[in-house]
Short mmCIF file of C-alpha atoms and ligand atoms in Angstrom, two decimals:
data_model
loop_
_atom_site.label_atom_id
_atom_site.label_comp_id
_atom_site.label_asym_id
_atom_site.label_seq_id
_atom_site.Cartn_x
_atom_site.Cartn_y
_atom_site.Cartn_z
CA UNK X 1 7.64 23.31 -9.20
CA UNK X 2 5.02 24.25 -8.02
CA UNK X 3 2.48 20.99 -8.50
CA UNK X 4 -0.83 21.44 -8.23
CA UNK X 5 -3.19 19.96 -6.15
CA UNK X 6 -5.10 19.04 -9.21
CA UNK X 7 -2.47 17.51 -11.48
CA UNK X 8 -1.34 14.01 -11.78
CA UNK X 9 1.51 15.21 -9.39
CA UNK X 10 -1.41 15.71 -6.64
CA UNK X 11 -0.94 18.48 -3.76
CA UNK X 12 2.61 19.68 -2.09
CA UNK X 13 0.71 23.30 -1.44
CA UNK X 14 3.33 24.35 0.06
CA UNK X 15 5.41 24.97 -2.97
CA UNK X 16 2.58 27.69 -3.39
CA UNK X 17 2.54 29.23 0.05
CA UNK X 18 6.87 29.39 -0.11
CA UNK X 19 6.29 30.89 -3.27
CA UNK X 20 3.43 33.32 -2.02
CA UNK X 21 6.05 34.13 0.53
CA UNK X 22 9.07 34.98 -2.13
CA UNK X 23 6.93 37.15 -4.06
CA UNK X 24 5.36 39.31 -0.94
CA UNK X 25 8.84 39.69 -0.35
CA UNK X 26 9.62 40.52 -4.03
CA UNK X 27 6.71 42.87 -3.90
CA UNK X 28 8.20 44.80 -0.48
CA UNK X 29 11.00 46.93 -2.79
CA UNK X 30 8.82 47.94 -5.72
CA UNK X 31 5.51 49.41 -3.62
CA UNK X 32 8.35 51.16 -1.51
CA UNK X 33 9.91 52.10 -4.40
CA UNK X 34 13.62 50.69 -3.32
CA UNK X 35 14.48 48.73 -6.95
CA UNK X 36 18.10 47.84 -7.30
CA UNK X 37 19.52 48.06 -10.78
CA UNK X 38 18.39 43.85 -11.40
CA UNK X 39 15.02 45.93 -12.09
CA UNK X 40 16.35 49.08 -13.92
CA UNK X 41 14.76 47.85 -17.55
CA UNK X 42 11.35 48.67 -15.88
CA UNK X 43 10.18 51.30 -18.29
CA UNK X 44 11.49 50.13 -21.73
CA UNK X 45 10.19 46.64 -20.66
CA UNK X 46 6.82 47.69 -19.85
CA UNK X 47 6.63 50.04 -23.55
CA UNK X 48 7.84 46.64 -24.84
CA UNK X 49 5.50 44.60 -23.82
CA UNK X 50 8.06 42.27 -21.90
CA UNK X 51 8.57 40.87 -18.62
CA UNK X 52 11.52 42.19 -16.44
CA UNK X 53 11.28 38.84 -14.38
CA UNK X 54 10.14 35.86 -15.22
CA UNK X 55 9.25 32.95 -13.52
CA UNK X 56 9.57 29.79 -15.14
CA UNK X 57 8.05 26.26 -13.27
CA UNK X 58 6.37 23.48 -14.23
CA UNK X 59 2.98 24.23 -12.73
CA UNK X 60 0.81 27.74 -13.28
CA UNK X 61 -0.60 29.00 -11.01
CA UNK X 62 -3.79 27.79 -11.63
CA UNK X 63 -6.69 25.50 -12.15
CA UNK X 64 -8.82 24.59 -14.66
CA UNK X 65 -12.36 25.38 -13.90
CA UNK X 66 -15.23 23.54 -16.38
CA UNK X 67 -18.83 24.16 -15.20
CA UNK X 68 -21.98 23.94 -17.11
CA UNK X 69 -19.80 24.73 -20.71
CA UNK X 70 -17.74 27.66 -19.21
CA UNK X 71 -14.21 27.32 -19.08
CA UNK X 72 -12.51 29.96 -15.62
CA UNK X 73 -9.89 29.63 -13.78
CA UNK X 74 -9.10 28.83 -9.42
CA UNK X 75 -6.20 29.93 -8.01
CA UNK X 76 -4.26 27.11 -6.71
CA UNK X 77 -4.60 26.47 -2.61
CA UNK X 78 -2.07 28.13 -0.87
CA UNK X 79 -2.63 31.80 -1.48
CA UNK X 80 -0.46 31.83 -4.05
CA UNK X 81 -1.94 34.13 -6.66
CA UNK X 82 -2.88 37.09 -4.02
CA UNK X 83 0.45 36.93 -2.58
CA UNK X 84 2.42 36.78 -6.54
CA UNK X 85 0.22 38.86 -7.82
CA UNK X 86 1.80 42.11 -6.61
CA UNK X 87 4.99 41.72 -8.18
CA UNK X 88 4.15 40.68 -11.26
CA UNK X 89 1.44 43.51 -11.53
CA UNK X 90 4.19 45.86 -10.32
CA UNK X 91 7.26 44.32 -12.22
CA UNK X 92 4.96 43.00 -15.55
CA UNK X 93 5.70 39.99 -14.63
CA UNK X 94 4.74 37.13 -16.43
CA UNK X 95 4.62 32.86 -15.02
CA UNK X 96 5.16 30.74 -17.29
CA UNK X 97 4.26 27.19 -17.01
CA UNK X 98 1.60 24.03 -17.97
CA UNK X 99 -1.36 24.42 -17.25
CA UNK X 100 -2.20 20.55 -15.43
CA UNK X 101 -4.32 19.16 -18.54
CA UNK X 102 -3.11 17.42 -21.46
CA UNK X 103 -3.51 19.24 -25.26
CA UNK X 104 -4.42 22.48 -26.39
CA UNK X 105 -4.15 25.17 -24.07
CA UNK X 106 -5.18 28.88 -24.32
CA UNK X 107 -2.85 32.11 -25.15
CA UNK X 108 -1.77 33.69 -22.64
CA UNK X 109 -4.43 35.10 -19.68
CA UNK X 110 -4.05 37.24 -16.59
CA UNK X 111 -5.48 36.31 -13.82
CA UNK X 112 -6.07 38.19 -10.64
CA UNK X 113 -2.92 40.18 -11.43
CA UNK X 114 -0.63 37.46 -12.35
CA UNK X 115 0.52 37.35 -16.74
CA UNK X 116 -0.08 33.45 -17.34
CA UNK X 117 1.73 32.15 -20.00
CA UNK X 118 0.32 28.29 -20.76
CA UNK X 119 2.48 25.80 -22.01
CA UNK X 120 1.05 22.94 -23.71
CA UNK X 121 2.01 19.26 -22.63
CA UNK X 122 0.01 16.25 -25.06
CA UNK X 123 -1.15 13.21 -23.73
CA UNK X 124 2.34 11.28 -24.42
CA UNK X 125 4.61 13.46 -22.96
CA UNK X 126 2.96 13.33 -20.10
CA UNK X 127 3.48 9.64 -19.68
CA UNK X 128 7.17 10.64 -20.63
CA UNK X 129 8.62 13.70 -20.15
CA UNK X 130 6.21 13.91 -16.68
CA UNK X 131 5.14 10.60 -15.23
CA UNK X 132 8.74 8.75 -17.21
CA UNK X 133 11.82 11.28 -17.07
CA UNK X 134 10.92 13.36 -14.28
CA UNK X 135 9.39 11.25 -11.64
CA UNK X 136 10.98 7.96 -12.41
CA UNK X 137 14.08 8.31 -13.43
CA UNK X 138 15.57 12.13 -11.76
CA UNK X 139 13.08 11.45 -9.09
CA UNK X 140 13.88 8.62 -7.31
CA UNK X 141 17.90 9.16 -8.69
CA UNK X 142 18.41 12.75 -6.96
CA UNK X 143 16.46 10.98 -3.35
CA UNK X 144 19.19 8.22 -3.43
CA UNK X 145 18.34 5.62 -5.62
CA UNK X 146 14.99 4.34 -2.45
CA UNK X 147 13.56 3.48 -5.74
CA UNK X 148 15.57 2.10 -8.60
CA UNK X 149 15.49 4.59 -11.50
CA UNK X 150 14.71 3.65 -14.63
CA UNK X 151 17.07 4.87 -17.51
CA UNK X 152 14.53 4.68 -20.47
CA UNK X 153 15.65 6.10 -23.55
CA UNK X 154 12.55 7.12 -24.71
CA UNK X 155 11.89 8.94 -21.78
CA UNK X 156 15.09 11.39 -22.60
CA UNK X 157 13.95 13.25 -26.04
CA UNK X 158 10.44 14.69 -24.87
CA UNK X 159 12.27 16.09 -21.58
CA UNK X 160 14.79 17.93 -23.67
CA UNK X 161 11.96 18.60 -26.06
CA UNK X 162 9.23 19.63 -23.16
CA UNK X 163 12.40 22.05 -21.36
CA UNK X 164 13.15 23.58 -24.73
CA UNK X 165 9.51 25.02 -25.34
CA UNK X 166 9.48 26.73 -21.86
CA UNK X 167 13.11 27.88 -22.95
CA UNK X 168 11.62 29.43 -26.06
CA UNK X 169 8.58 30.19 -23.85
CA UNK X 170 10.72 32.28 -21.46
CA UNK X 171 13.24 33.99 -24.85
CA UNK X 172 9.77 35.33 -26.55
CA UNK X 173 8.37 36.71 -22.98
CA UNK X 174 11.82 38.30 -21.29
CA UNK X 175 13.15 41.95 -21.64
CA UNK X 176 16.40 42.49 -22.59
CA UNK X 177 18.38 41.95 -19.77
CA UNK X 178 15.59 41.24 -17.77
CA UNK X 179 15.34 38.11 -14.43
CA UNK X 180 14.23 34.44 -15.22
CA UNK X 181 13.85 32.24 -12.35
CA UNK X 182 13.34 28.42 -13.21
CA UNK X 183 12.52 26.11 -10.70
CA UNK X 184 13.09 22.57 -10.10
CA UNK X 185 14.21 19.47 -11.55
CA UNK X 186 12.06 18.84 -14.55
CA UNK X 187 13.48 21.89 -16.02
CA UNK X 188 17.36 21.45 -15.45
CA UNK X 189 18.28 21.46 -19.56
CA UNK X 190 15.94 25.22 -19.39
CA UNK X 191 19.07 27.21 -18.18
CA UNK X 192 21.37 26.24 -21.10
CA UNK X 193 18.91 26.62 -23.63
CA UNK X 194 17.70 29.73 -22.43
CA UNK X 195 21.01 31.55 -22.48
CA UNK X 196 21.79 29.44 -26.16
CA UNK X 197 18.77 31.47 -27.04
CA UNK X 198 19.23 35.07 -25.20
CA UNK X 199 22.38 35.55 -23.29
CA UNK X 200 21.67 39.18 -22.58
CA UNK X 201 19.92 37.40 -19.80
CA UNK X 202 20.16 37.09 -15.59
CA UNK X 203 19.32 33.18 -15.36
CA UNK X 204 18.89 31.82 -12.10
CA UNK X 205 17.61 28.13 -11.19
CA UNK X 206 16.62 26.53 -7.87
CA UNK X 207 16.00 23.06 -7.18
CA UNK X 208 13.89 22.09 -4.41
CA UNK X 209 14.65 18.73 -4.06
CA UNK X 210 18.42 16.97 -3.04
CA UNK X 211 20.84 17.05 -5.68
CA UNK X 212 22.88 14.18 -5.38
CA UNK X 213 26.35 12.64 -4.89
CA UNK X 214 28.90 11.52 -7.82
CA UNK X 215 28.76 8.10 -7.15
CA UNK X 216 24.89 7.86 -8.30
CA UNK X 217 24.61 11.38 -10.72
CA UNK X 218 27.57 9.82 -12.17
CA UNK X 219 24.78 6.79 -13.08
CA UNK X 220 22.79 9.40 -15.18
CA UNK X 221 23.36 8.31 -18.93
CA UNK X 222 22.83 11.96 -19.96
CA UNK X 223 24.60 13.77 -16.92
CA UNK X 224 26.46 15.85 -19.12
CA UNK X 225 23.57 17.17 -20.45
CA UNK X 226 21.79 17.92 -17.20
CA UNK X 227 24.99 19.16 -16.03
CA UNK X 228 25.58 21.41 -19.06
CA UNK X 229 21.95 22.98 -18.49
CA UNK X 230 22.23 23.94 -15.19
CA UNK X 231 25.48 25.80 -16.44
CA UNK X 232 24.02 27.77 -18.42
CA UNK X 233 22.24 29.82 -15.43
CA UNK X 234 24.29 32.25 -13.48
CA UNK X 235 23.03 31.44 -10.19
CA UNK X 236 22.23 27.68 -9.32
CA UNK X 237 21.13 27.35 -6.06
CA UNK X 238 20.41 24.26 -3.66
CA UNK X 239 18.75 23.76 -0.72
CA UNK X 240 21.89 22.19 1.55
CA UNK X 241 25.29 23.30 1.02
CA UNK X 242 25.92 19.55 0.49
CA UNK X 243 23.98 19.28 -2.66
CA UNK X 244 25.73 23.03 -4.29
CA UNK X 245 28.84 20.92 -3.21
CA UNK X 246 28.08 17.95 -5.21
CA UNK X 247 26.82 19.91 -7.95
CA UNK X 248 30.72 21.92 -8.36
CA UNK X 249 32.28 18.35 -8.38
CA UNK X 250 30.60 16.76 -10.70
CA UNK X 251 30.66 20.32 -12.97
CA UNK X 252 34.23 19.99 -12.52
CA UNK X 253 34.26 15.99 -13.10
CA UNK X 254 32.18 15.68 -16.26
CA UNK X 255 31.83 19.50 -17.61
CA UNK X 256 35.68 20.35 -17.15
CA UNK X 257 33.99 23.37 -15.44
CA UNK X 258 36.49 25.05 -12.64
CA UNK X 259 36.15 25.50 -9.18
CA UNK X 260 36.30 29.74 -8.64
CA UNK X 261 36.31 30.40 -4.37
CA UNK X 262 32.67 29.07 -4.26
CA UNK X 263 31.85 29.27 -8.19
CA UNK X 264 32.22 27.65 -11.66
CA UNK X 265 34.35 29.04 -14.06
CA UNK X 266 32.58 27.32 -18.08
CA UNK X 267 32.80 28.47 -21.35
CA UNK X 268 34.18 32.13 -20.20
CA UNK X 269 31.14 32.48 -17.91
CA UNK X 270 31.25 32.55 -14.14
CA UNK X 271 28.40 30.79 -12.26
CA UNK X 272 27.47 31.31 -8.74
CA UNK X 273 25.91 27.69 -7.48
CA UNK X 274 25.40 27.78 -3.16
CA UNK X 275 22.82 27.40 -0.75
CA UNK X 276 19.52 28.61 0.00
CA UNK X 277 17.06 26.53 2.50
CA UNK X 278 14.08 27.65 1.48
CA UNK X 279 11.32 28.49 4.17
CA UNK X 280 8.15 29.08 5.11
CA UNK X 281 6.04 32.16 5.47
CA UNK X 282 6.60 31.32 9.75
CA UNK X 283 4.70 34.47 10.43
CA UNK X 284 1.57 33.50 8.51
CA UNK X 285 1.81 29.82 10.47
CA UNK X 286 2.04 32.32 13.70
CA UNK X 287 -1.00 34.51 13.74
CA UNK X 288 -2.59 30.95 12.89
CA UNK X 289 -1.57 29.50 15.86
CA UNK X 290 -2.34 32.02 18.11
CA UNK X 291 -5.95 32.35 16.57
CA UNK X 292 -9.46 31.68 18.54
CA UNK X 293 -11.07 28.95 16.17
CA UNK X 294 -7.10 27.63 15.31
CA UNK X 295 -7.43 27.23 19.68
CA UNK X 296 -11.11 25.60 19.43
CA UNK X 297 -10.24 23.35 16.93
CA UNK X 298 -6.92 22.17 18.37
CA UNK X 299 -9.60 21.80 21.66
CA UNK X 300 -12.12 19.72 19.54
CA UNK X 301 -8.97 17.27 18.10
CA UNK X 302 -7.80 16.79 21.60
CA UNK X 303 -11.49 16.10 23.51
CA UNK X 304 -11.69 13.55 20.10
CA UNK X 305 -8.59 11.58 21.41
CA UNK X 306 -9.40 11.59 24.56
CA UNK X 307 -6.09 12.10 27.27
CA UNK X 308 -4.15 10.34 24.55
CA UNK X 309 -0.88 12.03 23.79
CA UNK X 310 -1.04 12.44 19.66
CA UNK X 311 2.04 11.53 17.53
CA UNK X 312 1.38 13.47 13.83
CA UNK X 313 2.52 13.00 10.46
CA UNK X 314 1.68 14.75 7.44
CA UNK X 315 3.64 14.19 4.06
CA UNK X 316 2.56 13.55 0.28
CA UNK X 317 1.79 10.07 0.06
CA UNK X 318 5.64 9.57 -1.75
CA UNK X 319 7.92 6.84 -0.99
CA UNK X 320 10.88 9.13 0.07
CA UNK X 321 8.81 10.72 2.86
CA UNK X 322 9.11 7.34 5.17
CA UNK X 323 5.73 7.30 6.50
CA UNK X 324 5.65 2.84 6.04
CA UNK X 325 9.20 2.64 8.32
CA UNK X 326 7.45 5.26 10.68
CA UNK X 327 4.30 3.52 11.21
CA UNK X 328 5.74 0.03 11.61
CA UNK X 329 8.44 1.59 14.12
CA UNK X 330 5.11 3.14 16.24
CA UNK X 331 3.57 -0.34 15.78
CA UNK X 332 6.92 -1.28 17.33
CA UNK X 333 6.93 0.81 20.36
CA UNK X 334 3.16 -0.35 21.34
CA UNK X 335 4.52 -3.48 21.05
CA UNK X 336 7.25 -3.73 23.41
CA UNK X 337 5.05 -2.67 25.69
CA UNK X 338 7.03 0.75 26.09
CA UNK X 339 3.48 2.99 25.25
CA UNK X 340 0.53 1.80 24.84
CA UNK X 341 -2.68 3.14 22.78
CA UNK X 342 -5.19 4.02 25.80
CA UNK X 343 -2.11 6.62 26.06
CA UNK X 344 -0.86 7.76 22.85
CA UNK X 345 -2.09 7.51 18.72
CA UNK X 346 -0.86 8.37 15.88
CA UNK X 347 -2.17 10.89 13.24
CA UNK X 348 -0.95 10.41 9.71
CA UNK X 349 -2.56 12.69 7.30
CA UNK X 350 -1.33 11.90 3.93
CA UNK X 351 -1.97 13.40 0.44
CA UNK X 352 -2.57 11.48 -2.86
CA UNK X 353 0.61 12.22 -4.92
CA UNK X 354 2.05 10.83 -9.08
CA UNK X 355 -1.34 8.33 -8.57
CA UNK X 356 -0.68 7.58 -12.23
CA UNK X 357 2.83 5.85 -11.43
CA UNK X 358 3.44 2.19 -10.49
CA UNK X 359 5.53 3.04 -7.37
CA UNK X 360 3.03 5.50 -5.82
CA UNK X 361 -0.48 3.36 -6.08
CA UNK X 362 2.07 0.62 -4.35
CA UNK X 363 3.11 2.63 -1.61
CA UNK X 364 -0.74 3.71 -1.43
CA UNK X 365 -1.21 -0.14 -0.91
CA UNK X 366 1.26 -0.74 1.36
CA UNK X 367 0.33 2.22 3.62
CA UNK X 368 -2.96 1.07 3.73
CA UNK X 369 -2.13 -2.33 4.55
CA UNK X 370 0.21 -1.50 7.47
CA UNK X 371 -2.38 0.85 9.50
CA UNK X 372 -4.96 -1.85 9.01
CA UNK X 373 -2.97 -3.87 10.97
CA UNK X 374 -1.43 -2.08 13.36
CA UNK X 375 -5.26 -0.94 14.28
CA UNK X 376 -5.51 -4.52 13.97
CA UNK X 377 -3.60 -5.78 16.33
CA UNK X 378 -4.14 -2.76 19.08
CA UNK X 379 -7.06 -0.95 18.17
CA UNK X 380 -10.19 -1.33 20.82
CA UNK X 381 -13.73 -0.74 19.78
CA UNK X 382 -14.07 3.28 19.05
CA UNK X 383 -10.13 3.65 19.57
CA UNK X 384 -8.32 3.05 16.97
CA UNK X 385 -4.36 3.39 17.15
CA UNK X 386 -3.53 5.16 13.85
CA UNK X 387 -5.66 7.69 12.38
CA UNK X 388 -5.33 7.77 8.97
CA UNK X 389 -6.15 10.52 7.02
CA UNK X 390 -6.07 10.11 2.60
CA UNK X 391 -6.52 13.20 1.91
CA UNK X 392 -5.70 16.92 1.56
CA UNK X 393 -6.25 19.29 4.43
CA UNK X 394 -6.97 23.02 4.28
CA UNK X 395 -4.48 25.18 6.01
CA UNK X 396 -7.03 26.00 9.00
CA UNK X 397 -7.11 22.20 9.05
CA UNK X 398 -3.45 21.48 9.62
CA UNK X 399 -2.84 24.28 12.17
CA UNK X 400 -4.66 23.16 14.42
CA UNK X 401 -3.76 19.32 13.82
CA UNK X 402 0.73 20.63 14.56
CA UNK X 403 -1.64 22.31 17.93
CA UNK X 404 -2.52 19.45 18.86
CA UNK X 405 0.28 17.40 18.06
CA UNK X 406 2.53 16.43 21.30
CA UNK X 407 4.90 14.38 18.71
CA UNK X 408 5.67 15.45 15.36
CA UNK X 409 7.70 12.95 13.12
CA UNK X 410 9.07 14.12 10.02
CA UNK X 411 11.27 11.04 8.95
CA UNK X 412 12.01 11.30 5.42
CA UNK X 413 14.49 8.80 3.27
CA UNK X 414 16.23 11.89 1.88
CA UNK X 415 14.15 15.19 1.15
CA UNK X 416 15.34 18.25 -0.87
CA UNK X 417 14.01 20.36 2.66
CA UNK X 418 10.88 19.83 4.50
CA UNK X 419 8.83 22.66 5.39
CA UNK X 420 6.03 20.35 7.30
CA UNK X 421 8.97 20.35 10.43
CA UNK X 422 9.01 24.12 9.43
CA UNK X 423 5.30 24.64 9.64
CA UNK X 424 5.18 22.75 12.82
CA UNK X 425 7.72 24.68 15.11
CA UNK X 426 6.02 27.31 14.03
CA UNK X 427 3.01 26.57 14.47
CA UNK X 428 3.25 25.56 18.03
CA UNK X 429 1.34 28.73 20.40
CA UNK X 430 3.49 27.65 23.42
CA UNK X 431 7.23 25.89 23.25
CA UNK X 432 5.78 22.93 24.56
CA UNK X 433 6.04 19.39 21.61
CA UNK X 434 9.06 17.31 20.69
CA UNK X 435 10.07 17.11 17.11
CA UNK X 436 11.45 14.16 15.17
CA UNK X 437 13.61 15.20 12.38
CA UNK X 438 15.22 12.73 9.64
CA UNK X 439 19.01 13.48 9.14
CA UNK X 440 18.33 13.16 5.57
CA UNK X 441 16.13 15.67 5.40
CA UNK X 442 17.49 19.31 4.35
CA UNK X 443 15.90 20.93 7.32
CA UNK X 444 17.49 19.18 9.89
CA UNK X 445 20.91 21.77 9.09
CA UNK X 446 19.00 24.43 10.82
CA UNK X 447 17.00 22.38 13.13
CA UNK X 448 19.22 21.26 15.16
CA UNK X 449 17.13 21.11 18.48
CA UNK X 450 15.02 18.65 16.99
CA UNK X 451 15.39 14.42 17.88
CA UNK X 452 17.68 13.75 15.27
CA UNK X 453 17.15 9.95 14.03
CA UNK X 454 18.40 7.47 11.51
CA UNK X 455 14.83 7.00 9.39
CA UNK X 456 15.89 3.30 8.06
CA UNK X 457 16.24 2.67 11.43
CA UNK X 458 13.23 1.29 12.87
CA UNK X 459 14.61 0.83 16.88
CA UNK X 460 16.00 4.10 16.49
CA UNK X 461 12.37 5.82 16.23
CA UNK X 462 10.94 3.29 18.30
CA UNK X 463 13.84 4.60 20.92
CA UNK X 464 12.62 8.87 20.13
CA UNK X 465 9.11 8.14 19.54
CA UNK X 466 9.60 6.50 23.44
CA UNK X 467 11.89 9.74 24.03
CA UNK X 468 9.74 12.60 22.74
CA UNK X 469 6.78 11.09 24.38
CA UNK X 470 8.46 11.00 28.19
CA UNK X 471 10.64 14.63 27.26
CA UNK X 472 9.51 16.58 30.30
CA UNK X 473 8.23 20.23 29.87
CA UNK X 474 12.15 21.85 30.80
CA UNK X 475 13.94 20.12 27.25
CA UNK X 476 10.82 20.47 25.64
CA UNK X 477 10.55 24.32 26.29
CA UNK X 478 14.75 24.54 25.53
CA UNK X 479 14.35 22.43 22.41
CA UNK X 480 11.45 24.37 21.09
CA UNK X 481 13.07 27.72 21.56
CA UNK X 482 15.76 26.89 19.77
CA UNK X 483 13.99 25.88 17.12
CA UNK X 484 11.96 28.67 17.15
CA UNK X 485 15.05 31.64 16.47
CA UNK X 486 16.03 28.96 13.60
CA UNK X 487 13.18 29.38 12.22
CA UNK X 488 12.57 33.40 12.52
CA UNK X 489 16.50 33.27 11.03
CA UNK X 490 15.54 32.30 7.80
CA UNK X 491 12.54 32.86 6.75
CA UNK X 492 10.59 32.61 3.19
CA UNK X 493 11.05 36.04 2.60
CA UNK X 494 15.11 35.71 3.44
CA UNK X 495 15.33 33.17 0.74
CA UNK X 496 13.74 34.79 -1.98
CA UNK X 497 15.69 37.72 -0.96
CA UNK X 498 18.85 36.28 -1.13
CA UNK X 499 17.99 34.37 -3.89
CA UNK X 500 17.24 37.83 -5.78
CA UNK X 501 20.13 39.48 -4.03
CA UNK X 502 22.57 37.31 -5.74
CA UNK X 503 20.91 37.47 -8.86
CA UNK X 504 20.88 40.74 -9.12
CA UNK X 505 25.04 40.99 -8.13
CA UNK X 506 25.08 39.11 -11.71
CA UNK X 507 26.78 41.51 -14.37
CA UNK X 508 24.42 42.02 -17.28
P1 ADQ R 1 7.27 17.73 -1.06
O1 ADQ R 1 8.60 17.12 -1.33
O2 ADQ R 1 6.52 18.52 -1.54
O3 ADQ R 1 8.14 19.91 -1.57
P2 ADQ R 1 7.32 19.00 1.80
O4 ADQ R 1 8.53 20.03 1.72
O5 ADQ R 1 7.38 18.46 3.14
O6 ADQ R 1 7.58 18.39 0.66
O7 ADQ R 1 5.83 20.05 1.41
C1 ADQ R 1 5.18 19.48 1.85
C2 ADQ R 1 3.67 20.09 1.68
O8 ADQ R 1 2.52 20.26 1.62
C3 ADQ R 1 3.70 21.01 3.13
O9 ADQ R 1 3.09 22.39 3.55
C4 ADQ R 1 2.42 20.37 3.52
O10 ADQ R 1 1.60 21.06 4.38
C5 ADQ R 1 1.47 20.40 2.41
N1 ADQ R 1 0.95 19.06 2.83
C6 ADQ R 1 1.64 17.92 2.70
N2 ADQ R 1 0.05 16.85 3.28
C7 ADQ R 1 -0.63 17.66 3.28
C8 ADQ R 1 -2.18 16.87 3.41
N3 ADQ R 1 -2.36 15.87 3.80
N4 ADQ R 1 -3.17 18.42 3.37
C9 ADQ R 1 -2.62 19.64 2.97
N5 ADQ R 1 -0.60 20.09 3.04
C10 ADQ R 1 -0.30 18.73 3.15
C11 ADQ R 1 9.52 19.66 -2.23
C12 ADQ R 1 10.48 18.85 -1.63
C13 ADQ R 1 10.82 19.74 -0.70
C14 ADQ R 1 10.41 20.63 -0.59
C15 ADQ R 1 10.29 21.40 -0.77
C16 ADQ R 1 9.80 22.99 -1.51
O11 ADQ R 1 10.60 18.17 -1.78
O12 ADQ R 1 12.43 19.05 -0.13
O13 ADQ R 1 10.75 21.34 1.03
O14 ADQ R 1 10.06 21.36 -2.35
O15 ADQ R 1 10.94 23.28 -2.06
#
């Protein structure tokens, strides 16, 4: 985390959005002077030119732009830079990450108030560390092994080495006693490696994807090394309580860590592990949803589909998201005659992702084929039953789509959280619409008033779509209000505050 729309791992724009929100939160106390002990080393840090707050993530928040022989940088989409700038400017904070291209990287540079510290990756490392170990070993293993994880010994060494490079960059950047917040599955060894180099630091780690149960994780030939890597942190955060519980159980079993209440004791240190469910900047979506231009675009989308009701899917084109099964279920709905192409239409927006990885290429052609088949069977001239947009959509297009959708269909086979579900709820200008949500998305823990489904059960999906399309306004309003209360209780600001509070409680 974060990935970039231009990297081999295209598009999870929201990660930037979530970060953006977090940054606004983090900037607040600084702006008002209410800083806790966690940040008390500011002056010393500034004098020495080191950072007291360091973000370590796979990608930098910028993309390189080359034009007519000159190189410039552009902020990654989602407003990350403008939101993160205050904290990183105020707190002499740094962002360590890969800049998105192989080979030599520039010296650390400041862009729009953020100090970027690029970490270099070679082409071979991108193939072995990133496309290999990250996206063909860890990603499938942590997502219920929906595709068989590949345990390739030649990918492990580059994973260790690349993680070490990030750890060394953090070690040389962080001021004494600084807080370092490491993100996601690409960097699970960094907490342990960093602790070995800099025991004075407060180290936090947050995993954006699920943490698997014992019987799956135990397959990993490097299970002990990964767990010891994570145990190097003071605070290990997961999307759900289940993820935190799996981590504690595995640490007990394979590393002899002892449970102490909800925490763990390992090598004389206490490690807190718990759920920090990530969210979105609810207000940003709500404001946009009430904007006049949004309303005009929403009306235009509705006009284009005529009287037909809209079912909507918005995803990264990833095999974990259940796009294929969901579309097949829509085909079944039409085939069974319980709905017809004359009264409903499916809009599927899917942004290409990790396109160099074989499983993603296969998914792309598979989804294309399913869309073609269903349109071939049920479409009319000028009236396809599925509109498939295989591209990224800017936020000012996405929100009107959310606002236009009568039924939002979010059916991942496994998902750390799934922010699309929350974005839909935040983008409803009135308490209408229905959310179909997979039981296996982290978001299902909070969004209990959605129509919860098993994403593998085609008949169950067909039933849920029929039920959602037939839902009376009274039930829609009751459920949508409950969903809106749920997202108001936990915004991305609450997420960041909670994590930082836990990190600041750690004794230096
Ligand atoms: P992702 O797997 O990328 O993130 P998700 O949480 O749904 O999944 O975020 C996707 C983001 O990309 C959303 O903000 C969505 O709006 C955006 N997006 C999707 N399709 C798009 C399109 N066509 N155009 C523009 N934007 C699009 C990982 C984990 C999740 C976890 C997040 C955050 O896999 O489980 O919720 O990180 O921690």
